[in-house]
mmCIF file of N, CA and C and ligand atoms in Angstrom:
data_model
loop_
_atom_site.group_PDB
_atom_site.id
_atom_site.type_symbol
_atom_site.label_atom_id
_atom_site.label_comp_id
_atom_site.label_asym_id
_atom_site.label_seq_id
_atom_site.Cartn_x
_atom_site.Cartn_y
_atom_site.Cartn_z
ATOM 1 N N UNK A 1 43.603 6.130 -15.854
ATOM 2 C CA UNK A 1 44.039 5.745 -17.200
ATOM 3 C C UNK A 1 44.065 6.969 -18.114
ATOM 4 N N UNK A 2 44.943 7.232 -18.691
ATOM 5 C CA UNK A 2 44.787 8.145 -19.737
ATOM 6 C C UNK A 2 45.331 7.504 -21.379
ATOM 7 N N UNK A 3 45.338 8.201 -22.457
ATOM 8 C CA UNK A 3 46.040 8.678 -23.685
ATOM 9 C C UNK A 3 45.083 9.361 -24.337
ATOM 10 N N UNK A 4 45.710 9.165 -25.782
ATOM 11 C CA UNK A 4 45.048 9.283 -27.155
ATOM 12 C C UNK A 4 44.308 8.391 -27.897
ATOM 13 N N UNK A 5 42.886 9.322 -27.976
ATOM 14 C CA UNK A 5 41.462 8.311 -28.436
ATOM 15 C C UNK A 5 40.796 9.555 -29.848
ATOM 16 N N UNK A 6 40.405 9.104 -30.512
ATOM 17 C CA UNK A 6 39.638 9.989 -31.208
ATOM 18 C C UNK A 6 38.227 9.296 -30.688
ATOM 19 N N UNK A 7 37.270 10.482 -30.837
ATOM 20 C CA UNK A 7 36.484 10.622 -30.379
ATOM 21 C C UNK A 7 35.085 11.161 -31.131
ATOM 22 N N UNK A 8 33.746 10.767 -31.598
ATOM 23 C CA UNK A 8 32.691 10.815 -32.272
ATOM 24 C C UNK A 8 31.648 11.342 -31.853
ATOM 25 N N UNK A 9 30.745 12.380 -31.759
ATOM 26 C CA UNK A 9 29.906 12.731 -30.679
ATOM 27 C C UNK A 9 28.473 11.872 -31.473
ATOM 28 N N UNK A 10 27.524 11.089 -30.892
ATOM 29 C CA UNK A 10 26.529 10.714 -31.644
ATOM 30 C C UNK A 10 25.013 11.344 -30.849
ATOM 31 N N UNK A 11 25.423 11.496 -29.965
ATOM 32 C CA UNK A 11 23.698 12.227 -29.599
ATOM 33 C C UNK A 11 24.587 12.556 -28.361
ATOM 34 N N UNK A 12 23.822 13.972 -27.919
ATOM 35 C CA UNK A 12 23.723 15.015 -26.747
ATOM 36 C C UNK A 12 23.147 14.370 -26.059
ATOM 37 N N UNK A 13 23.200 15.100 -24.736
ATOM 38 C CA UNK A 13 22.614 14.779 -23.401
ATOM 39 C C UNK A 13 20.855 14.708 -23.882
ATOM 40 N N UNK A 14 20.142 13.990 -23.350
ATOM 41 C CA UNK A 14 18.818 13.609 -23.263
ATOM 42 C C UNK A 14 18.738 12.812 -24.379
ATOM 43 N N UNK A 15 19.402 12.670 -24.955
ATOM 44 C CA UNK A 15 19.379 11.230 -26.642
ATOM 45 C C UNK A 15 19.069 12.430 -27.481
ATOM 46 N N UNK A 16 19.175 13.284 -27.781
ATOM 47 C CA UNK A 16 19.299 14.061 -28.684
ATOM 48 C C UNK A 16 20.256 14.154 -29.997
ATOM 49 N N UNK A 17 19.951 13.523 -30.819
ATOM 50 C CA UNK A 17 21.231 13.380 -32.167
ATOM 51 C C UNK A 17 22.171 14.816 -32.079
ATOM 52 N N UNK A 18 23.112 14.616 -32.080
ATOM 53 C CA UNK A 18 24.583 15.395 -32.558
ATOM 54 C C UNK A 18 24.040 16.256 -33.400
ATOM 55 N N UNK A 19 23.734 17.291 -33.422
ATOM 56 C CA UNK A 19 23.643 17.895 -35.344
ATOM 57 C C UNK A 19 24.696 17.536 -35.954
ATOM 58 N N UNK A 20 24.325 18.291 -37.487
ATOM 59 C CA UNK A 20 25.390 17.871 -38.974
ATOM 60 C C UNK A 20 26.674 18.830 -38.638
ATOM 61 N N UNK A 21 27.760 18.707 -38.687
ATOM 62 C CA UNK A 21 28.690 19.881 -37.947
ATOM 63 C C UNK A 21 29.564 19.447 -36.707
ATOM 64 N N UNK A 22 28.758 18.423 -36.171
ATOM 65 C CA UNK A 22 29.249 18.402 -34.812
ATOM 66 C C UNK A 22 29.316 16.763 -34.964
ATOM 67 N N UNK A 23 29.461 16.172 -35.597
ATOM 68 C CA UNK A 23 29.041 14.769 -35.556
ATOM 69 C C UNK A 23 31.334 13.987 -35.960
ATOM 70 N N UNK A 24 31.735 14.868 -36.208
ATOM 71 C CA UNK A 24 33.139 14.352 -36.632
ATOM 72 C C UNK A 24 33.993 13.751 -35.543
ATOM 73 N N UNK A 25 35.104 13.094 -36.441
ATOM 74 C CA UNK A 25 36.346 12.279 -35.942
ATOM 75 C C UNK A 25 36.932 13.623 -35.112
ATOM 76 N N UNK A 26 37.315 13.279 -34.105
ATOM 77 C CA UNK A 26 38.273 14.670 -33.616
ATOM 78 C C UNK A 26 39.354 13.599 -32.350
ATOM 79 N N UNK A 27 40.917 14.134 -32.489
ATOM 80 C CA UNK A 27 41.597 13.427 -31.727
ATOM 81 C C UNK A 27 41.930 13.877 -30.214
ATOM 82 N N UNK A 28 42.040 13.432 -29.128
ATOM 83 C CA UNK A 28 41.971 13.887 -27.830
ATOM 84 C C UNK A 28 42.499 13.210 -27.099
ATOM 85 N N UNK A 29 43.496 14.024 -26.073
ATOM 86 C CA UNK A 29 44.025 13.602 -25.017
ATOM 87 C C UNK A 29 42.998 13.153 -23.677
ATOM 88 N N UNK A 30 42.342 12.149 -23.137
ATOM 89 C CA UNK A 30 41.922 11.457 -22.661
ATOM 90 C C UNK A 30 42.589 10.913 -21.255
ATOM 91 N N UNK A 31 41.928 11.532 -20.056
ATOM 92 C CA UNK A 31 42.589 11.228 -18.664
ATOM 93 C C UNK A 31 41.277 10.873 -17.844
ATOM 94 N N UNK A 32 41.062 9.704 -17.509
ATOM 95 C CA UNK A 32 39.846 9.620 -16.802
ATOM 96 C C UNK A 32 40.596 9.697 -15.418
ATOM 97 N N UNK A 33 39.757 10.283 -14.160
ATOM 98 C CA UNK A 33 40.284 10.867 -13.083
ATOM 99 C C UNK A 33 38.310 11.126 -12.178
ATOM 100 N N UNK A 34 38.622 10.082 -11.152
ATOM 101 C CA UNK A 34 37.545 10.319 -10.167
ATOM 102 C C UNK A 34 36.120 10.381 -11.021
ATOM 103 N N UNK A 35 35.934 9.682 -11.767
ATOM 104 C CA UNK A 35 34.599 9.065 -12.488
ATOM 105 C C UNK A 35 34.322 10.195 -13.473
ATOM 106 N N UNK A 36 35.561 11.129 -13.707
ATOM 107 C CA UNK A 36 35.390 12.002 -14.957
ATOM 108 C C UNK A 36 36.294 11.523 -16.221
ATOM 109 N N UNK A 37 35.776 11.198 -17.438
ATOM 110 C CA UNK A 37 36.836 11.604 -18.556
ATOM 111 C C UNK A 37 37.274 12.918 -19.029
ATOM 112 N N UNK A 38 38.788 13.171 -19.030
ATOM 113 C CA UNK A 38 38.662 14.787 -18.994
ATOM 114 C C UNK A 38 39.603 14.865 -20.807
ATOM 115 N N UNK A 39 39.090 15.492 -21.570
ATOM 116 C CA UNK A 39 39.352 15.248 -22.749
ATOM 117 C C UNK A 39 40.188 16.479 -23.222
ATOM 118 N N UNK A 40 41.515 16.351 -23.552
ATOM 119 C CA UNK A 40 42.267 17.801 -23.653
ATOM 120 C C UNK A 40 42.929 17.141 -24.996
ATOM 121 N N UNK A 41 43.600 18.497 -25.935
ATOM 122 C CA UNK A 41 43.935 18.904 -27.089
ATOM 123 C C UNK A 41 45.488 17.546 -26.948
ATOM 124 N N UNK A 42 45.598 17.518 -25.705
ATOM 125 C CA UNK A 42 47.456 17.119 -25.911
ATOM 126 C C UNK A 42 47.547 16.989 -24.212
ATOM 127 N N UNK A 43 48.491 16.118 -23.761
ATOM 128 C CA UNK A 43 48.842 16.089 -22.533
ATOM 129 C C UNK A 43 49.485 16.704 -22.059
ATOM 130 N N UNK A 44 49.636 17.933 -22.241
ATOM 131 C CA UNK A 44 50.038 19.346 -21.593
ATOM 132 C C UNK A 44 48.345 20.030 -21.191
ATOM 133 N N UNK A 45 47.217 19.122 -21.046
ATOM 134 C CA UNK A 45 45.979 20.319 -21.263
ATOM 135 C C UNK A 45 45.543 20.308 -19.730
ATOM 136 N N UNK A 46 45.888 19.658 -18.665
ATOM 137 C CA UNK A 46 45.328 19.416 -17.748
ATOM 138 C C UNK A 46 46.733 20.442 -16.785
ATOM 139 N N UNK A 47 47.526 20.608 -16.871
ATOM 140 C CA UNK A 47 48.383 21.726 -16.223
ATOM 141 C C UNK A 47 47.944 22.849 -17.011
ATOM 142 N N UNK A 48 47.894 23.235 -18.236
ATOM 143 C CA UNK A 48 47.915 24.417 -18.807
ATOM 144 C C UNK A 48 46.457 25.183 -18.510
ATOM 145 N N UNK A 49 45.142 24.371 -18.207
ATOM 146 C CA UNK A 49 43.995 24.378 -18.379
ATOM 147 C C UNK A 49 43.592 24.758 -16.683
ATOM 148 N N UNK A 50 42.731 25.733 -16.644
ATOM 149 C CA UNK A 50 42.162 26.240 -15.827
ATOM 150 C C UNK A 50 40.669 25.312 -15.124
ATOM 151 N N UNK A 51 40.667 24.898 -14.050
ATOM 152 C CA UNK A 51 39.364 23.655 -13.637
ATOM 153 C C UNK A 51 38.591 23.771 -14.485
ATOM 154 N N UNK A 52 37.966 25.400 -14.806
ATOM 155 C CA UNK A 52 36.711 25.652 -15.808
ATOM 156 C C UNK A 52 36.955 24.955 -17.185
ATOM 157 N N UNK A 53 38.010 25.087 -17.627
ATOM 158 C CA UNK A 53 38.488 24.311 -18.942
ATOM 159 C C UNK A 53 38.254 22.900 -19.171
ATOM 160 N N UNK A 54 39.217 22.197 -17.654
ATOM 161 C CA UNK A 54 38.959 20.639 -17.652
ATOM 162 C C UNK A 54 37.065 20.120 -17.903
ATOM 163 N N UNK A 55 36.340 21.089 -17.115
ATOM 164 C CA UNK A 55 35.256 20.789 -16.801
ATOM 165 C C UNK A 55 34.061 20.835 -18.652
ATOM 166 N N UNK A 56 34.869 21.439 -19.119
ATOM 167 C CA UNK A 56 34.122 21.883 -20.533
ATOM 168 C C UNK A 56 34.174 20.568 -21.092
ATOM 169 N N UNK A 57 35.074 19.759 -21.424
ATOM 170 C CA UNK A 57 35.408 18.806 -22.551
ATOM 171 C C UNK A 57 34.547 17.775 -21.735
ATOM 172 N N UNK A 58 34.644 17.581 -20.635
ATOM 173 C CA UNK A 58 34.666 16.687 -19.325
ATOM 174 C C UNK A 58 33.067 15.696 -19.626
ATOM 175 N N UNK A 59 33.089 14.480 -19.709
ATOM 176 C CA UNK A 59 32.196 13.576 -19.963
ATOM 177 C C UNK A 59 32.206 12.712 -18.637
ATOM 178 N N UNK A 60 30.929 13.034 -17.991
ATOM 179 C CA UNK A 60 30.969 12.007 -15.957
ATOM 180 C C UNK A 60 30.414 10.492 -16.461
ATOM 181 N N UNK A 61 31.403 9.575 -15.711
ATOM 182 C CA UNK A 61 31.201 8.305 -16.610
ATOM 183 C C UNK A 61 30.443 7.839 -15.118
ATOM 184 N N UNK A 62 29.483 8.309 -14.119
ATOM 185 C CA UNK A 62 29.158 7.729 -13.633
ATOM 186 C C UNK A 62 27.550 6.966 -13.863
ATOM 187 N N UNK A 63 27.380 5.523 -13.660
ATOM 188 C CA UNK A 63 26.213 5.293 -14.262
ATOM 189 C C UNK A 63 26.380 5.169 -15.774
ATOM 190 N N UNK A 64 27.261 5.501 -16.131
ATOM 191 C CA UNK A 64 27.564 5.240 -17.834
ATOM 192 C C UNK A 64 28.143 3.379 -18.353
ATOM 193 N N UNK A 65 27.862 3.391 -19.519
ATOM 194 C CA UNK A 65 28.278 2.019 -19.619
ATOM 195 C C UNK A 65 29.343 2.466 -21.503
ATOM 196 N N UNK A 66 30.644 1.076 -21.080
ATOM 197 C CA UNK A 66 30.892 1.526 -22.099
ATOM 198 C C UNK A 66 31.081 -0.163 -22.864
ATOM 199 N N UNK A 67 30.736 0.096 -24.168
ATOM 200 C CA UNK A 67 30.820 -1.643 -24.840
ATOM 201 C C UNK A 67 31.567 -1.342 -25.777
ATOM 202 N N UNK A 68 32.155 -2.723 -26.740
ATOM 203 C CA UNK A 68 32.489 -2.380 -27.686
ATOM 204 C C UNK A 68 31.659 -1.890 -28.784
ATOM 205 N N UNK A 69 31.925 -1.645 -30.239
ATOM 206 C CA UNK A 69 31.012 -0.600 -31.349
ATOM 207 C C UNK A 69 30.879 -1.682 -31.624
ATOM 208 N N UNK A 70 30.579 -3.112 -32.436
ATOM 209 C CA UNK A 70 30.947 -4.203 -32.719
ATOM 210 C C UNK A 70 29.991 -3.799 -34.355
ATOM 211 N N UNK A 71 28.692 -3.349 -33.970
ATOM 212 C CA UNK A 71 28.271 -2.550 -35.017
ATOM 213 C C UNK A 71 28.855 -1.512 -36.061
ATOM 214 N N UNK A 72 29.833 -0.506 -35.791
ATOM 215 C CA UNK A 72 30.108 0.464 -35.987
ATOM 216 C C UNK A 72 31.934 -0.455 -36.750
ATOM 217 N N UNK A 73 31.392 -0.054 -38.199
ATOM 218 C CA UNK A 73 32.255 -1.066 -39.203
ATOM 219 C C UNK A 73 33.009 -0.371 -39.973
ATOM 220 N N UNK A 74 33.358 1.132 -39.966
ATOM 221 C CA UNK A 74 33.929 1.841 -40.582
ATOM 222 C C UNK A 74 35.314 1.880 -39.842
ATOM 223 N N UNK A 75 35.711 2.152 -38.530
ATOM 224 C CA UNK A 75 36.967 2.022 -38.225
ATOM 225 C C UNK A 75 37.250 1.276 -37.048
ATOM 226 N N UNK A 76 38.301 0.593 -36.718
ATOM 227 C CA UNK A 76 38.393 -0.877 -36.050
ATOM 228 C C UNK A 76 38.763 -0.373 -34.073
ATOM 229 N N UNK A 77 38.533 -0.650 -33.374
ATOM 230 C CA UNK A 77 39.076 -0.595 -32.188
ATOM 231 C C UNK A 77 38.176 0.114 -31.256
ATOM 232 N N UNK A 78 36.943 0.476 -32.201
ATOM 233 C CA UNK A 78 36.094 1.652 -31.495
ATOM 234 C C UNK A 78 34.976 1.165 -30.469
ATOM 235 N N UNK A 79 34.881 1.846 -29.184
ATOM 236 C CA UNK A 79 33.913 1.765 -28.262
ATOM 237 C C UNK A 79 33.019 2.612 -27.836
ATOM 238 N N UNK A 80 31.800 2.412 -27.976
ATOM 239 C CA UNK A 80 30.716 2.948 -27.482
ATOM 240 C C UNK A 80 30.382 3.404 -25.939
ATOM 241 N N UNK A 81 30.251 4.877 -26.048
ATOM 242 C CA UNK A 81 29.932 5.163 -24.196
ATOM 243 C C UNK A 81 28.357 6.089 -24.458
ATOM 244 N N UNK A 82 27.492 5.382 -23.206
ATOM 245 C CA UNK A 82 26.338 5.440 -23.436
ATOM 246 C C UNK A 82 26.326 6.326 -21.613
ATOM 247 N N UNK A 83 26.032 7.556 -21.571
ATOM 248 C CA UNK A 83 26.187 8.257 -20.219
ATOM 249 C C UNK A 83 24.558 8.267 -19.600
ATOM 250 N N UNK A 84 24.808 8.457 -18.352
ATOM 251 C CA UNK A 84 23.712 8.366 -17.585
ATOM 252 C C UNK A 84 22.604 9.430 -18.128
ATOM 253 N N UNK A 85 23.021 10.442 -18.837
ATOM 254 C CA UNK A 85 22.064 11.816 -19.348
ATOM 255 C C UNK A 85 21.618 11.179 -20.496
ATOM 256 N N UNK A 86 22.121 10.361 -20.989
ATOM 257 C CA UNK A 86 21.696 9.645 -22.437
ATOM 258 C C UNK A 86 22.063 10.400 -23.585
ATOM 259 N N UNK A 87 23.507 10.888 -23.265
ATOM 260 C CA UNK A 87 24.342 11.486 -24.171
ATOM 261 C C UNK A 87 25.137 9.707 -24.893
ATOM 262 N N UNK A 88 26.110 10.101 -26.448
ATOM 263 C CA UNK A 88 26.027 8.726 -26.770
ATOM 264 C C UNK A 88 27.762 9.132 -27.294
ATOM 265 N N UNK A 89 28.613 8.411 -27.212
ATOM 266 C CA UNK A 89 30.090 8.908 -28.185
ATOM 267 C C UNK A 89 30.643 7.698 -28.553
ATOM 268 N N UNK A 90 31.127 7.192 -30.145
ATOM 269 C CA UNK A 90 31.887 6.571 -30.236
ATOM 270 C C UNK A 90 33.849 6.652 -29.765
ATOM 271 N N UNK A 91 34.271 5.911 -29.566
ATOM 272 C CA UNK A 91 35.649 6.472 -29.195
ATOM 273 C C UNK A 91 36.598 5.351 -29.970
ATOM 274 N N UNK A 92 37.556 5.869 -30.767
ATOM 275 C CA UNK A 92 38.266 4.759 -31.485
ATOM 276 C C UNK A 92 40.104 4.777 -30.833
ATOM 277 N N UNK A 93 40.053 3.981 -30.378
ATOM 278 C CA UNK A 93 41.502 3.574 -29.316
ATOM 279 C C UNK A 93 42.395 2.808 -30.504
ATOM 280 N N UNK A 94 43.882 2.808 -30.046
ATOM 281 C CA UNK A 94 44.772 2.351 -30.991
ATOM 282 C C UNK A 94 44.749 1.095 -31.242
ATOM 283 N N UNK A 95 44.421 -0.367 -30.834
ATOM 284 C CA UNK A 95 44.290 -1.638 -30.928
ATOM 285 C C UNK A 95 43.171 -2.101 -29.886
ATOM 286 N N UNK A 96 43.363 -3.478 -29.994
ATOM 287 C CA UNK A 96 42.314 -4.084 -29.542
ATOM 288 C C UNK A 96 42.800 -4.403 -27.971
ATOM 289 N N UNK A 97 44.012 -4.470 -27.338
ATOM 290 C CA UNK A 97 44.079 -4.595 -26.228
ATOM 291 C C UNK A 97 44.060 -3.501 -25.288
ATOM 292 N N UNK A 98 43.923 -2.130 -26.024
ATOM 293 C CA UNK A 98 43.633 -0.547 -25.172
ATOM 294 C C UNK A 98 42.175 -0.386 -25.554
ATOM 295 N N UNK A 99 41.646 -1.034 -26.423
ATOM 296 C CA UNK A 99 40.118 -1.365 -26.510
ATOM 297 C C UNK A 99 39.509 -2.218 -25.390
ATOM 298 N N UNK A 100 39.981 -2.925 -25.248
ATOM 299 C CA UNK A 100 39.686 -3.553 -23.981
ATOM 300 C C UNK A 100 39.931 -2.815 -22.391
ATOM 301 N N UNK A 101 40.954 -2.313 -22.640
ATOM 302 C CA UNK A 101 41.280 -1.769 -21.097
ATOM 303 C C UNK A 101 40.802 -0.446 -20.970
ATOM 304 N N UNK A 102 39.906 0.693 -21.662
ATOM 305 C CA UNK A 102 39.707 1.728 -21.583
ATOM 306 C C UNK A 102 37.655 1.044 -21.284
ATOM 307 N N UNK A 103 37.229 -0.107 -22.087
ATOM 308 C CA UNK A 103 36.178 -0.492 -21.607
ATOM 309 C C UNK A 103 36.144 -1.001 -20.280
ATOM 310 N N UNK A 104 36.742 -2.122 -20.041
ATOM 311 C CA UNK A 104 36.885 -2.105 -18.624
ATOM 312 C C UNK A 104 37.099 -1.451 -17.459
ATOM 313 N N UNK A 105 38.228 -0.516 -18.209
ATOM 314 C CA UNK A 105 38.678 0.712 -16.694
ATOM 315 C C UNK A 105 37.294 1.434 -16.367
ATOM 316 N N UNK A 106 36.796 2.229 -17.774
ATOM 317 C CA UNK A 106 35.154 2.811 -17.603
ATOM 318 C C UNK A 106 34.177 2.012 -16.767
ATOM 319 N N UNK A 107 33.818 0.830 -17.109
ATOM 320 C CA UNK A 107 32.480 -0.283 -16.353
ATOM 321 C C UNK A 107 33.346 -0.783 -14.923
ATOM 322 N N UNK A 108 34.346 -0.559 -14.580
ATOM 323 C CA UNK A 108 34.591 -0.805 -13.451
ATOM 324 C C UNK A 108 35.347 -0.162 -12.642
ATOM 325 N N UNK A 109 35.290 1.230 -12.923
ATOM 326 C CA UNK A 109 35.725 2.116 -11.739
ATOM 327 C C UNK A 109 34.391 2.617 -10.883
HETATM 328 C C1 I3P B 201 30.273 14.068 -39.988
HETATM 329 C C2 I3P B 201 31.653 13.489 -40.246
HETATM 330 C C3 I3P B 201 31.770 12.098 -39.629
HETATM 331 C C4 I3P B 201 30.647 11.193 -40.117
HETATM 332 C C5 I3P B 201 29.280 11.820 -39.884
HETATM 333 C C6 I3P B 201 29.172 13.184 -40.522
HETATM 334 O O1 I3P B 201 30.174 15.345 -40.584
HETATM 335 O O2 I3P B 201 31.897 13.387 -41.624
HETATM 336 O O3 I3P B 201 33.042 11.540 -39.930
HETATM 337 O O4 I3P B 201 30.686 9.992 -39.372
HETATM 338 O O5 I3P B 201 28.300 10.941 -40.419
HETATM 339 O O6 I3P B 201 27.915 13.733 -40.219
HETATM 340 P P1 I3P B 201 30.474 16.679 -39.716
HETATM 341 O O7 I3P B 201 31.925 16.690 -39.389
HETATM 342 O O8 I3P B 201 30.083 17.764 -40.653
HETATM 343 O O9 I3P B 201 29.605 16.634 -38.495
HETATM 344 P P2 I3P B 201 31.364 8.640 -39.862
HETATM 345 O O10 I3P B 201 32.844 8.888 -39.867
HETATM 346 O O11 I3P B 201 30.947 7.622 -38.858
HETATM 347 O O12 I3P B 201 30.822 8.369 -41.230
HETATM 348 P P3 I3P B 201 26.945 10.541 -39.649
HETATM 349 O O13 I3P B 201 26.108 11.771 -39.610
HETATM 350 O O14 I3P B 201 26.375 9.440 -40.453
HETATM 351 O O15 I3P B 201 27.317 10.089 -38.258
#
């Protein structure tokens, strides 16, 4: 599955809060591929981008769970991914039926 998701960082690997700086809306090309989400500028980033590159943005959804934000009341469509390191990201998708299918594709690949 791929597109365009903006994306929220809320805590680092080990549950560690995001610092102030790093905590923003940012928009991203989004290709999940073999239990990786690989997160590039634009869908030209995965030809243009060197493995080391893919691997930088790259969030392993294995053991990860993703729900909806149902909490999270500021912007509509957004889902919560909670990773096995206990890293935390909101992700806000274009409607509610790519809200659904980007949760599902995640909890059941
Ligand atoms: C963050 C940015 C986010 C905001 C976050 C800020 O600042 O304004 O949009 O989250 O609030 O810290 P920065 O870009 O400097 O990291 P919301 O959009 O959810 O309000 P937060 O710290 O309460 O998460």
């Amino acid at each position: 599955k791929k597109g365009y998701v903006m994306r929220k960082c809320c805590y680092d690997a080990n549950g560690k809060k995001t610092p102030f700086g790093r905590r923003g809306w940012k928009m991203f090309y989004c290709t999940l591929r073999d239990l990786v989400l690989y997160l590039h500028k634009d869908e030209h980033g995965f030809r243009r981008s060197q493995m080391s590159d893919n691997l930088h943005n790259a969030i392993r959804i294995h053991h990860a769970l993703a729900t909806k934000a149902t909490d999270y009341t500021k912007k509509q469509h957004v889902f919560r991914l909670q990773t096995a390191d206990q890293a935390e990201y909101l992700f806000q998708t274009s409607d509610s039926k790519e809200l659904c299918s980007w949760v599902e594709t995640i909890n059941f690949v």
